[in-house]
GROMACS .gro file of C-alpha atoms in nm:
model
  129
    1GLN     CA    1   0.022  -0.002   0.017
    2LEU     CA    2   0.140   0.332  -0.107
    3GLN     CA    3   0.079   0.622   0.108
    4LEU     CA    4   0.116   0.995  -0.028
    5VAL     CA    5   0.169   1.301   0.224
    6GLN     CA    6   0.182   1.637   0.091
    7SER     CA    7   0.322   1.968   0.221
    8GLY     CA    8   0.370   2.335   0.116
    9GLY     CA    9   0.119   2.534  -0.051
   10GLY     CA   10  -0.045   2.820   0.151
   11SER     CA   11  -0.141   3.179   0.044
   12VAL     CA   12   0.034   3.417  -0.181
   13GLN     CA   13  -0.029   3.761  -0.393
   14PRO     CA   14  -0.065   3.734  -0.741
   15GLY     CA   15   0.275   3.656  -0.906
   16GLY     CA   16   0.415   3.513  -0.619
   17SER     CA   17   0.548   3.134  -0.627
   18LEU     CA   18   0.433   2.829  -0.417
   19SER     CA   19   0.569   2.482  -0.429
   20VAL     CA   20   0.397   2.184  -0.290
   21SER     CA   21   0.569   1.824  -0.209
   22CYS     CA   22   0.433   1.487  -0.217
   23VAL     CA   23   0.638   1.221  -0.044
   24GLY     CA   24   0.605   0.847  -0.086
   25SER     CA   25   0.582   0.597   0.190
   26GLY     CA   26   0.872   0.406   0.070
   27PRO     CA   27   1.121   0.332  -0.222
   28ILE     CA   28   0.794   0.159  -0.429
   29PHE     CA   29   0.721   0.539  -0.491
   30ASN     CA   30   1.009   0.576  -0.739
   31TYR     CA   31   0.850   0.319  -0.954
   32HIS     CA   32   0.490   0.535  -1.002
   33ALA     CA   33   0.401   0.791  -1.206
   34ILE     CA   34   0.302   1.104  -0.991
   35ALA     CA   35   0.046   1.352  -1.112
   36TRP     CA   36  -0.060   1.676  -0.993
   37PHE     CA   37  -0.470   1.749  -0.989
   38ARG     CA   38  -0.635   2.056  -0.858
   39GLN     CA   39  -0.992   2.106  -0.753
   40ALA     CA   40  -1.124   2.493  -0.725
   41PRO     CA   41  -1.442   2.537  -0.563
   42GLY     CA   42  -1.745   2.468  -0.755
   43LYS     CA   43  -1.516   2.304  -1.010
   44GLU     CA   44  -1.434   1.953  -1.133
   45ARG     CA   45  -1.096   1.814  -1.062
   46GLU     CA   46  -0.843   1.862  -1.336
   47GLY     CA   47  -0.493   1.746  -1.434
   48VAL     CA   48  -0.216   1.962  -1.407
   49ALA     CA   49   0.086   1.773  -1.480
   50CYS     CA   50   0.251   1.402  -1.446
   51ILE     CA   51   0.590   1.321  -1.410
   52GLY     CA   52   0.697   0.940  -1.504
   53HIS     CA   53   0.948   0.724  -1.308
   54ASP     CA   54   1.291   0.702  -1.428
   55ASP     CA   55   1.253   0.411  -1.683
   56ARG     CA   56   1.611   0.239  -1.685
   57GLY     CA   57   1.791   0.555  -1.617
   58ARG     CA   58   1.650   0.739  -1.936
   59GLY     CA   59   1.493   1.002  -1.714
   60ALA     CA   60   1.141   1.099  -1.598
   61ARG     CA   61   0.896   1.201  -1.847
   62VAL     CA   62   0.681   1.514  -1.765
   63ALA     CA   63   0.351   1.570  -1.934
   64HIS     CA   64   0.141   1.892  -1.915
   65TYR     CA   65  -0.216   1.885  -1.901
   66ASN     CA   66  -0.331   2.230  -1.865
   67ASP     CA   67  -0.255   2.505  -2.070
   68PHE     CA   68  -0.326   2.789  -1.819
   69ILE     CA   69  -0.050   2.689  -1.596
   70LYS     CA   70   0.160   2.516  -1.805
   71GLY     CA   71   0.426   2.777  -1.891
   72ARG     CA   72   0.441   2.847  -1.490
   73ILE     CA   73   0.511   2.536  -1.319
   74THR     CA   74   0.796   2.293  -1.286
   75VAL     CA   75   0.730   1.902  -1.177
   76SER     CA   76   1.040   1.752  -1.052
   77ARG     CA   77   1.120   1.452  -0.863
   78ASP     CA   78   1.397   1.334  -0.606
   79ASN     CA   79   1.407   0.993  -0.582
   80THR     CA   80   1.664   0.966  -0.326
   81LYS     CA   81   1.379   1.128  -0.108
   82ASN     CA   82   1.096   0.966  -0.227
   83THR     CA   83   0.963   1.317  -0.321
   84VAL     CA   84   0.782   1.503  -0.629
   85TYR     CA   85   0.784   1.874  -0.619
   86LEU     CA   86   0.517   2.099  -0.787
   87GLN     CA   87   0.682   2.448  -0.821
   88MET     CA   88   0.442   2.704  -0.918
   89ASN     CA   89   0.548   3.078  -1.029
   90SER     CA   90   0.384   3.374  -1.154
   91LEU     CA   91   0.058   3.257  -0.976
   92LYS     CA   92  -0.268   3.406  -1.053
   93PRO     CA   93  -0.608   3.442  -0.858
   94GLU     CA   94  -0.756   3.155  -1.102
   95ASP     CA   95  -0.511   2.891  -0.987
   96THR     CA   96  -0.665   2.907  -0.640
   97ALA     CA   97  -0.751   2.536  -0.578
   98VAL     CA   98  -0.673   2.208  -0.359
   99TYR     CA   99  -0.409   2.064  -0.520
  100TYR     CA  100  -0.373   1.674  -0.491
  101CYS     CA  101  -0.061   1.449  -0.587
  102ALA     CA  102  -0.198   1.076  -0.712
  103ALA     CA  103   0.018   0.793  -0.810
  104LYS     CA  104  -0.036   0.494  -1.049
  105SER     CA  105   0.227   0.210  -1.138
  106GLY     CA  106   0.364   0.150  -1.490
  107LEU     CA  107   0.508   0.413  -1.744
  108SER     CA  108   0.189   0.565  -1.903
  109LEU     CA  109   0.091   0.898  -1.799
  110TYR     CA  110  -0.286   1.001  -1.776
  111ALA     CA  111  -0.458   1.296  -1.727
  112THR     CA  112  -0.767   1.107  -1.585
  113ALA     CA  113  -0.790   1.089  -1.211
  114SER     CA  114  -0.967   0.763  -1.231
  115ALA     CA  115  -0.612   0.604  -1.351
  116TYR     CA  116  -0.450   0.660  -1.021
  117GLY     CA  117  -0.484   0.466  -0.722
  118TYR     CA  118  -0.332   0.636  -0.480
  119TRP     CA  119  -0.404   0.996  -0.339
  120GLY     CA  120  -0.255   1.249  -0.126
  121GLN     CA  121  -0.454   1.450   0.133
  122GLY     CA  122  -0.469   1.771  -0.080
  123THR     CA  123  -0.317   2.110  -0.035
  124GLN     CA  124  -0.475   2.438  -0.044
  125VAL     CA  125  -0.324   2.688  -0.266
  126THR     CA  126  -0.440   3.041  -0.225
  127VAL     CA  127  -0.354   3.326  -0.466
  128SER     CA  128  -0.531   3.643  -0.342
  129SER     CA  129  -0.454   4.035  -0.325
   0.00000   0.00000   0.00000
C-alpha cells in the first residue's frame, strides 16, 4: 500500500510562487508515475501535470495537461527522498484550488483521475491580493 503525504502550499499574492511536495511511503514510490491535480471550489478536479518514473536511467518524462498553468510550473522528483515537487510561479487568482498528488504504477502518463489509485490528502493554494 502506497501512502502519499503532501506539504507546502499556502497563500500568496498574485505573481508570487509556491511549491507543494508529495512524499511517498517507501522506495516503491519511485516506480510510480505521479500526477498533480487541482480542484477549485465548484469545479471538477483537473489534471495539471504528471511525471513518470525513471525508466532504466532514461530520465523521468513530464506531461502537462493544463495550458493555463503549463508555462508557470515545474514538476520534478527526487528518488533519494521519495518526493515529487510541484513548483508554481507567477501565480494567478485563477490558480486557487486544492492541489492533489496521485500515483499510479506503470510507464503511462494520464490526465484522468480514475487512472490513479493512490492520493495525497490535498493542499490548499490560495492566490489573492
